[in-house]
PDB file of C-alpha atoms in Angstrom:
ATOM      1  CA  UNK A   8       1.808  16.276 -14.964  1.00 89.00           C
ATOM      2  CA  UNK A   9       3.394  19.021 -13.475  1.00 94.00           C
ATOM      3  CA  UNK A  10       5.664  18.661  -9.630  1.00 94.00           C
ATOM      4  CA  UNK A  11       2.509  20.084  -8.044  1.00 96.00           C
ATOM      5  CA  UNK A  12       0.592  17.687  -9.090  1.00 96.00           C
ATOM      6  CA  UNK A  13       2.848  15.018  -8.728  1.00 96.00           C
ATOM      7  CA  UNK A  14       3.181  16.242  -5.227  1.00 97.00           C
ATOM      8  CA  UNK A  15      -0.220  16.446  -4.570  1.00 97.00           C
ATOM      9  CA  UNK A  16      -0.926  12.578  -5.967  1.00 96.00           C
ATOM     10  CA  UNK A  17       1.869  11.657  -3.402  1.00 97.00           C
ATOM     11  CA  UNK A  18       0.106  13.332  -0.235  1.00 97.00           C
ATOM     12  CA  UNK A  19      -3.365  12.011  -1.649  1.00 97.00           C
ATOM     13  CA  UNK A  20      -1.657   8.399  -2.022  1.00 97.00           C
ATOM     14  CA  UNK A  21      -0.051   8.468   1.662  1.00 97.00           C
ATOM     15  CA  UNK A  22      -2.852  10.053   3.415  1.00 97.00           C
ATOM     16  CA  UNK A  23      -5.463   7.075   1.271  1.00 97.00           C
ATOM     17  CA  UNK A  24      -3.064   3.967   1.895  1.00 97.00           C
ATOM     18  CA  UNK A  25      -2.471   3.086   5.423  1.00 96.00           C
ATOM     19  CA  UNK A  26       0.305   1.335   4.485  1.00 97.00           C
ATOM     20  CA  UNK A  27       2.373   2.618   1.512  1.00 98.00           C
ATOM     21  CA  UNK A  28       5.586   1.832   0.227  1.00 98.00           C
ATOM     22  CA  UNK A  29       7.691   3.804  -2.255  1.00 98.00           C
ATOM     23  CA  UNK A  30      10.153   1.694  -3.888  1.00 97.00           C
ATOM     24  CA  UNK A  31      12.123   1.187  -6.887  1.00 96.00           C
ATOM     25  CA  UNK A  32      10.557  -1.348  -8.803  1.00 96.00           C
ATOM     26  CA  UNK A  33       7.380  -3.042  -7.492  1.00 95.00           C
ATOM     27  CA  UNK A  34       7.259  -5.895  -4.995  1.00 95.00           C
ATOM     28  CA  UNK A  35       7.622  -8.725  -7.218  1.00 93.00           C
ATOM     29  CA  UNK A  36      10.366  -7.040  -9.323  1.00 95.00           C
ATOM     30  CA  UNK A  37      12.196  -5.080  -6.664  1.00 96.00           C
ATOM     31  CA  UNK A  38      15.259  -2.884  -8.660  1.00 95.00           C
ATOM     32  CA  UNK A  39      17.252  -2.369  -5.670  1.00 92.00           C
ATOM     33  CA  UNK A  40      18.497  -4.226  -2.839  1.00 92.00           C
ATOM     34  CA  UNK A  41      16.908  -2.093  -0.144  1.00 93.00           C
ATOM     35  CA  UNK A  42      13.914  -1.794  -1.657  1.00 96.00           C
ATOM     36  CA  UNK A  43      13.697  -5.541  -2.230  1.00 96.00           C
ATOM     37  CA  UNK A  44      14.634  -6.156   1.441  1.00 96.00           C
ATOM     38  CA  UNK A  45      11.735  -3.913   2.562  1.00 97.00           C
ATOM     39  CA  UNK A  46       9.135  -4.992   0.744  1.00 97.00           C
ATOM     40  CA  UNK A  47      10.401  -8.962   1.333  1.00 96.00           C
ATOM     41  CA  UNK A  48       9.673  -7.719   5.042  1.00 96.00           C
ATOM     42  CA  UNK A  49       6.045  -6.428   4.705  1.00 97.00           C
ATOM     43  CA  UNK A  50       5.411  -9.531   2.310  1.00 95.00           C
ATOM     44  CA  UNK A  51       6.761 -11.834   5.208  1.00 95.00           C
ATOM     45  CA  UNK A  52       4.045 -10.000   7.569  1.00 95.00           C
ATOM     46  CA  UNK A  53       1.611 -10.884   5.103  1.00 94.00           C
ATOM     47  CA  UNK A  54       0.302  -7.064   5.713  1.00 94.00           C
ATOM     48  CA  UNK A  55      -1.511  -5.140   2.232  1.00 95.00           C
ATOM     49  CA  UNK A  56      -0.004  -2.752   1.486  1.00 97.00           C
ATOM     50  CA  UNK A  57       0.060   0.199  -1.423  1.00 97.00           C
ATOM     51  CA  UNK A  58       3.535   0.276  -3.409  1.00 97.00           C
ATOM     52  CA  UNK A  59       4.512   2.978  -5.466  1.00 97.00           C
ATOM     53  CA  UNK A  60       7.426   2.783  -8.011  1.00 97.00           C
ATOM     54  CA  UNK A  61       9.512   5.743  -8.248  1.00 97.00           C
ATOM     55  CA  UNK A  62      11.381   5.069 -11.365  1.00 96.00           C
ATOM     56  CA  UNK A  63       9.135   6.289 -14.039  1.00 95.00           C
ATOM     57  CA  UNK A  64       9.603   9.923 -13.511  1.00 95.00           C
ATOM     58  CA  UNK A  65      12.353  11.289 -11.831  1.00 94.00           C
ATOM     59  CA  UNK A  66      10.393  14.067 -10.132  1.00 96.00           C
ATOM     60  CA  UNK A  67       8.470  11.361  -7.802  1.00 96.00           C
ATOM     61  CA  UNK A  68      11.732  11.047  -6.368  1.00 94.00           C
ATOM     62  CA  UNK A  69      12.465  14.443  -5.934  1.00 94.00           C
ATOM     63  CA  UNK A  70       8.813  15.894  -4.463  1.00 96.00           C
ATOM     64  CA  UNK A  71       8.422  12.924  -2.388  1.00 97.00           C
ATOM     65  CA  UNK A  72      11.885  13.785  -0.599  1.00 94.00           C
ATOM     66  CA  UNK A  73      10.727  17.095  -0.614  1.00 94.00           C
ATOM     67  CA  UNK A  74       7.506  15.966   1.248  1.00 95.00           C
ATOM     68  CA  UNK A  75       9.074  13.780   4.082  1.00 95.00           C
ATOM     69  CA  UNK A  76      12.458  15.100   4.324  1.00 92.00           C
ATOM     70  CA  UNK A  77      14.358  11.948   3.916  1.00 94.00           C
ATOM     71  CA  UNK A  78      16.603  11.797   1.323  1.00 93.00           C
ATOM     72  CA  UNK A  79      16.699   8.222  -0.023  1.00 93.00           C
ATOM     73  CA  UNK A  80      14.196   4.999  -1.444  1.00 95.00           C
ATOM     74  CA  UNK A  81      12.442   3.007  -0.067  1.00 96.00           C
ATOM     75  CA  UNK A  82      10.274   5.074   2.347  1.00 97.00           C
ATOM     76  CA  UNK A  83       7.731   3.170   4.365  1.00 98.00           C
ATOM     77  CA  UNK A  84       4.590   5.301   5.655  1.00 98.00           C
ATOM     78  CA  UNK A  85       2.079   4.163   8.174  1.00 97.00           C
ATOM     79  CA  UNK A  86      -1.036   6.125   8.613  1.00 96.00           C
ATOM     80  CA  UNK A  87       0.664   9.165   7.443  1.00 97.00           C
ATOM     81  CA  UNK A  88       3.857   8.765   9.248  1.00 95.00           C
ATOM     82  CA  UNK A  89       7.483   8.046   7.804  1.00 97.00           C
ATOM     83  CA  UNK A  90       8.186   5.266   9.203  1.00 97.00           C
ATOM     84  CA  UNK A  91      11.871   5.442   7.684  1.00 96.00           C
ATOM     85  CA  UNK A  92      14.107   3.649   4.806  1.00 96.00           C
ATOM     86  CA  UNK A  93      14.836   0.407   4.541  1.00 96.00           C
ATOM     87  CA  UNK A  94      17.792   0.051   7.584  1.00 95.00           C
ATOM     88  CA  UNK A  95      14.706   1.110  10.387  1.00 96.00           C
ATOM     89  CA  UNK A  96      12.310  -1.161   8.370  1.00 97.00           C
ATOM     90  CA  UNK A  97      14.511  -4.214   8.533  1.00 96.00           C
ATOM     91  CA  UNK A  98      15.631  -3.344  12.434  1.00 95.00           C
ATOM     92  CA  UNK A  99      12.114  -3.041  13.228  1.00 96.00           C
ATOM     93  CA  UNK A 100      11.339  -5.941  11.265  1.00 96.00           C
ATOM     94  CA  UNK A 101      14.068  -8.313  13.297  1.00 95.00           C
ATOM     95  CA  UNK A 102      12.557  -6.575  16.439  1.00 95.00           C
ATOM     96  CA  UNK A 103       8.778  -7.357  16.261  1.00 95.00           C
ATOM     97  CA  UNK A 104       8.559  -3.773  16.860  1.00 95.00           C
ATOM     98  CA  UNK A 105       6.782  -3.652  12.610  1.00 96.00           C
ATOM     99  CA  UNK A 106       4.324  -6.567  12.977  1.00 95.00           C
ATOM    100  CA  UNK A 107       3.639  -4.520  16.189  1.00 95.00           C
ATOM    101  CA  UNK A 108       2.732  -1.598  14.295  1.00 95.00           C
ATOM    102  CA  UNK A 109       0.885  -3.131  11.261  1.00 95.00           C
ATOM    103  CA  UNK A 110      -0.589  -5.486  13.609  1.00 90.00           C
ATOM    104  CA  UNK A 111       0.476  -8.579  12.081  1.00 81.00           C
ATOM    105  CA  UNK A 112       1.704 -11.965  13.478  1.00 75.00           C
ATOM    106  CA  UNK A 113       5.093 -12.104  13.781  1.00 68.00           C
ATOM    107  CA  UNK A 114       6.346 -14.893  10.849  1.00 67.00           C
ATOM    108  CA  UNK A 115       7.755 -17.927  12.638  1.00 63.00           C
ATOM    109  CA  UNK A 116       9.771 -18.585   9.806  1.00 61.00           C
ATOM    110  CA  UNK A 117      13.220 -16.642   9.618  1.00 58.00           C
ATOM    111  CA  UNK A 118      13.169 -14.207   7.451  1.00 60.00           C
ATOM    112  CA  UNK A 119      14.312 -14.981   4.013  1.00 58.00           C
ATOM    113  CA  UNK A 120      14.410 -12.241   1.008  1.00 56.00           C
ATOM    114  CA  UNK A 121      14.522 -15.183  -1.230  1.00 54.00           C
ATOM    115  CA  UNK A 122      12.457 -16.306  -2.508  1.00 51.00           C
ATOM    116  CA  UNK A 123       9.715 -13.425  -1.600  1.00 50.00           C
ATOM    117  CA  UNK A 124       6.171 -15.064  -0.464  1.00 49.00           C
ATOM    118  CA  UNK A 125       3.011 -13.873  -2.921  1.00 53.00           C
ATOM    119  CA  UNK A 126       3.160 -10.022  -3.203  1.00 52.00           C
ATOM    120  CA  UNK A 127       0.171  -8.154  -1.408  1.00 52.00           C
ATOM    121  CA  UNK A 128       0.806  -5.176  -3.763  1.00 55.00           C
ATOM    122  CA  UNK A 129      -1.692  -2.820  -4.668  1.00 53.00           C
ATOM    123  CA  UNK A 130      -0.922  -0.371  -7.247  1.00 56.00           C
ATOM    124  CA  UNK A 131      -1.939   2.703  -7.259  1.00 57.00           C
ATOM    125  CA  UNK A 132      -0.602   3.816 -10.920  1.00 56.00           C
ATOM    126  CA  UNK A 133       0.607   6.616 -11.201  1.00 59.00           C
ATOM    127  CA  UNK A 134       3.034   5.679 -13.632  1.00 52.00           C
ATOM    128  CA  UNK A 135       0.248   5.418 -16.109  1.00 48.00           C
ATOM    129  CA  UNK A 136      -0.464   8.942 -15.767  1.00 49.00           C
ATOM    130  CA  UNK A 137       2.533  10.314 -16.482  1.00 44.00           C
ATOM    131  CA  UNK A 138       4.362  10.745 -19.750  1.00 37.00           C
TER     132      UNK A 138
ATOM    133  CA  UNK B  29      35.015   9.524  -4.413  1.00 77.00           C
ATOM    134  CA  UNK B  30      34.376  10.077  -1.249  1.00 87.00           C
ATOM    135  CA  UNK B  31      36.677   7.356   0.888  1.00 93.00           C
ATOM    136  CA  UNK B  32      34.673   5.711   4.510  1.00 95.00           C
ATOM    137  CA  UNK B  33      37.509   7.716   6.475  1.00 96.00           C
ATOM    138  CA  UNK B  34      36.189  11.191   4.974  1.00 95.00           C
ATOM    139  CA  UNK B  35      32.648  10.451   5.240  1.00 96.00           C
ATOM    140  CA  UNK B  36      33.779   9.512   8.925  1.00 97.00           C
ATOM    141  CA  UNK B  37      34.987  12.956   9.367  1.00 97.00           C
ATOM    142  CA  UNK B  38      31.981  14.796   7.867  1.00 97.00           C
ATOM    143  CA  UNK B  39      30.125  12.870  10.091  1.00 97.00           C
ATOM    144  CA  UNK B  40      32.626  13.489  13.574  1.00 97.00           C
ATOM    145  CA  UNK B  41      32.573  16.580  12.445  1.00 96.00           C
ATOM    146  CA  UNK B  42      29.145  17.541  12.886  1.00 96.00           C
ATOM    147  CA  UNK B  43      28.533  15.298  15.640  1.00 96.00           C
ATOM    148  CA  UNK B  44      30.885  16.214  17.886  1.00 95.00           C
ATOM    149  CA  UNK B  45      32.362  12.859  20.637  1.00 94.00           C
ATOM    150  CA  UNK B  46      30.453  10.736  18.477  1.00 96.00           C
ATOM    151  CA  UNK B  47      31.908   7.097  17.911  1.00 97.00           C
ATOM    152  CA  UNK B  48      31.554   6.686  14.159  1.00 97.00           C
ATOM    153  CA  UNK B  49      32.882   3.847  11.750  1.00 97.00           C
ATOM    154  CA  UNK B  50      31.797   4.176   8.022  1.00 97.00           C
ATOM    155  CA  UNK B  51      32.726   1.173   5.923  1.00 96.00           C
ATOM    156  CA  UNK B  52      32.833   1.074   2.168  1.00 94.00           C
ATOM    157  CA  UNK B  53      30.136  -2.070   1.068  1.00 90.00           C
ATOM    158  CA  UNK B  54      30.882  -2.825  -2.666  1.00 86.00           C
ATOM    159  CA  UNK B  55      34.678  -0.870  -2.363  1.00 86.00           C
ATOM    160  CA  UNK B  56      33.177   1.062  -5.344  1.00 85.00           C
ATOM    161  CA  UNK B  57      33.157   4.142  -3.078  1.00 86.00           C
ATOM    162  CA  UNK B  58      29.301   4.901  -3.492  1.00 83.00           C
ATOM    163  CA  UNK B  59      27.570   2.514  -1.299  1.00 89.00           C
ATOM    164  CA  UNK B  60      28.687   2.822   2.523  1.00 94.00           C
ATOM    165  CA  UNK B  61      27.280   1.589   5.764  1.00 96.00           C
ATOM    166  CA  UNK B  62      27.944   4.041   9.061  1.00 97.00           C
ATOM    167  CA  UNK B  63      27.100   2.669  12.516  1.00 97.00           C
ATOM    168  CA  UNK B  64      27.233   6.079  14.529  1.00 97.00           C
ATOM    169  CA  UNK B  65      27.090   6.232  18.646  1.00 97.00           C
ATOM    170  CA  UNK B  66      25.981   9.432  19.946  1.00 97.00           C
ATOM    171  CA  UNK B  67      24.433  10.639  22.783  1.00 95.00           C
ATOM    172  CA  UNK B  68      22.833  13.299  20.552  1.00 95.00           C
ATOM    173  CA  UNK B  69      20.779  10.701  19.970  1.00 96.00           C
ATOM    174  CA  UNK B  70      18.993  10.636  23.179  1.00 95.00           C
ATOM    175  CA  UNK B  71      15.404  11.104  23.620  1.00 95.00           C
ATOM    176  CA  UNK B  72      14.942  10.943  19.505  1.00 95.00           C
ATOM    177  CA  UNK B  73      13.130   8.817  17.299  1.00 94.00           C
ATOM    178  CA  UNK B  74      15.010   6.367  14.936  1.00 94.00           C
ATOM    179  CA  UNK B  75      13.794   8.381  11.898  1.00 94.00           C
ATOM    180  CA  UNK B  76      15.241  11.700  13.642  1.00 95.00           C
ATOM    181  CA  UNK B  77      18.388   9.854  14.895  1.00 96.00           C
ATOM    182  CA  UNK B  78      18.976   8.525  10.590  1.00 96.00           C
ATOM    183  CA  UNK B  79      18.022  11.679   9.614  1.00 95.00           C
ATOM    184  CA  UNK B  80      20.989  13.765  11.740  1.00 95.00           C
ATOM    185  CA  UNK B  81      23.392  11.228   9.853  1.00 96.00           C
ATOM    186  CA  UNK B  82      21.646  12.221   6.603  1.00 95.00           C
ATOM    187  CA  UNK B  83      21.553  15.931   6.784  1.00 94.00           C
ATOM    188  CA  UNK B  84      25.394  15.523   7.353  1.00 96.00           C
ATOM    189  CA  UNK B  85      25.941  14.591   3.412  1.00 95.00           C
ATOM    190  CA  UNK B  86      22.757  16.825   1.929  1.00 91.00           C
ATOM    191  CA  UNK B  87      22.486  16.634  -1.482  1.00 88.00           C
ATOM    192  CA  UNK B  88      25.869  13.725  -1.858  1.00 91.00           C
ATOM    193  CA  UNK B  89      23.247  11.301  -1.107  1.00 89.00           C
ATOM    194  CA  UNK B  90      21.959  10.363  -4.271  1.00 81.00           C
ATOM    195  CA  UNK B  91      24.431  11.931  -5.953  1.00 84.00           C
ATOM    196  CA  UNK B  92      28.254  10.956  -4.650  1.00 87.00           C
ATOM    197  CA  UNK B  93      27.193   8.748  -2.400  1.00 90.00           C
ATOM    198  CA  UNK B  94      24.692   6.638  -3.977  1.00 86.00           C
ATOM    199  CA  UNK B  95      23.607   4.427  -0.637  1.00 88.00           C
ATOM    200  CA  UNK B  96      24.009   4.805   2.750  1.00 93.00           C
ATOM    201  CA  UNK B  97      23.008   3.020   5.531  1.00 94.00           C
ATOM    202  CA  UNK B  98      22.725   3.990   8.952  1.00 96.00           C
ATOM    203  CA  UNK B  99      22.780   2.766  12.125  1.00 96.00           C
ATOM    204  CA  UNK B 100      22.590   4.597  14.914  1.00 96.00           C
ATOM    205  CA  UNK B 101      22.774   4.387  18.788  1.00 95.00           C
ATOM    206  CA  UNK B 102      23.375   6.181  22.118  1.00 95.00           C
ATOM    207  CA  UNK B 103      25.709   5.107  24.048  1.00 93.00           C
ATOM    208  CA  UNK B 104      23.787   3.888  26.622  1.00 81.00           C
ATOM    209  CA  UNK B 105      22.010   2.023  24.723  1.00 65.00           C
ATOM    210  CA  UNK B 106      22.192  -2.184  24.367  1.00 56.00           C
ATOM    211  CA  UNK B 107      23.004  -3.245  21.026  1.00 54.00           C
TER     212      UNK B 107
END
């Protein structure tokens, strides 16, 4: 695959999934506290979501940071929109101000990263196509 | 390495009579955690208030400085 293309799968990806996370690792085997942390807080919402894994190729990395300016992983989008890493995820999260936007129910539980709830995860697999 | 009291001043630095205290997480001097109170903050979106902290560091994030997290508020602005 060349970086257009893998820039082109990543608009196609955010602009299919309402809700997509890129993260290193996938939800059930997070490889990085902050991406574990954000994807523990979508799982607590119980919301679907799409999760990409960066780590295969590091050129994912690169054109997706090209795309949405932000420099570091995990990046939550919704509908399109950044929605930012995982320090605005988590506030948001704490806030309501997430299971506002996803429109999901609040959890009643507090929020524990572990042990994470059944992932919702959805690949989308790109990793298969690269290589 | 960078040490919290540089990143500190790279971050003063560009945002000028902002309160800013950057502490090292894992004292490996790669992951670091800045809480930053500016009122260049006002009016913006959490994504454009992070990503003012960001664009202070460029390309060390990722590189040198391996993890950063941000928080940010005016000063106005209830914890």
């Amino acid at each position: 695959m060349t970086n257009d293309e893998i820039r082109s799968f990543i608009e196609n990806a955010i602009k299919e999934n309402k809700v997509i996370l890129f993260m290193k690792g996938i939800p059930n085997q997070p490889a990085c506290g902050f991406s574990a942390r954000t994807a523990g807080a979508l799982n607590a919402l119980g919301v679907q979501y799409a999760a990409l894994d960066i780590l295969p190729d590091p050129r994912i990395r690169e054109e997706l940071s090209g795309l949405s300016g932000w420099p570091t992983i995990p990046q939550l989008f919704v509908d399109g929109e950044l929605v930012g890493g995982s320090d605005i995820v988590m506030e948001m999260f704490e806030s309501g101000e997430l299971a506002e936007l996803l429109g999901a129910e609040a959890p009643e539980e507090p929020f524990e990263p572990e042990p994470q709830p059944e992932p919702v995860q959805r690949g989308i697999g790109l990793e298969n196509r690269l290589g | 390495m960078p040490s919290p009291t540089e990143l500190e001043e790279r971050i003063a630095t560009a945002l000028p009579g902002a309160q800013v205290s950057v502490e090292d997480l894992t004292g490996g001097g790669d992951h670091f955690r800045a809480e930053v109170v500016s009122d260049r903050f006002e009016g913006l979106s959490r994504i454009q208030q992070h990503k003012l902290v960001y664009d202070v560091f460029g390309t060390d994030i990722g590189g040198a400085i391996h993890a950063l997290s941000i928080k940010t508020s005016t000063p106005g602005a209830t914890p």
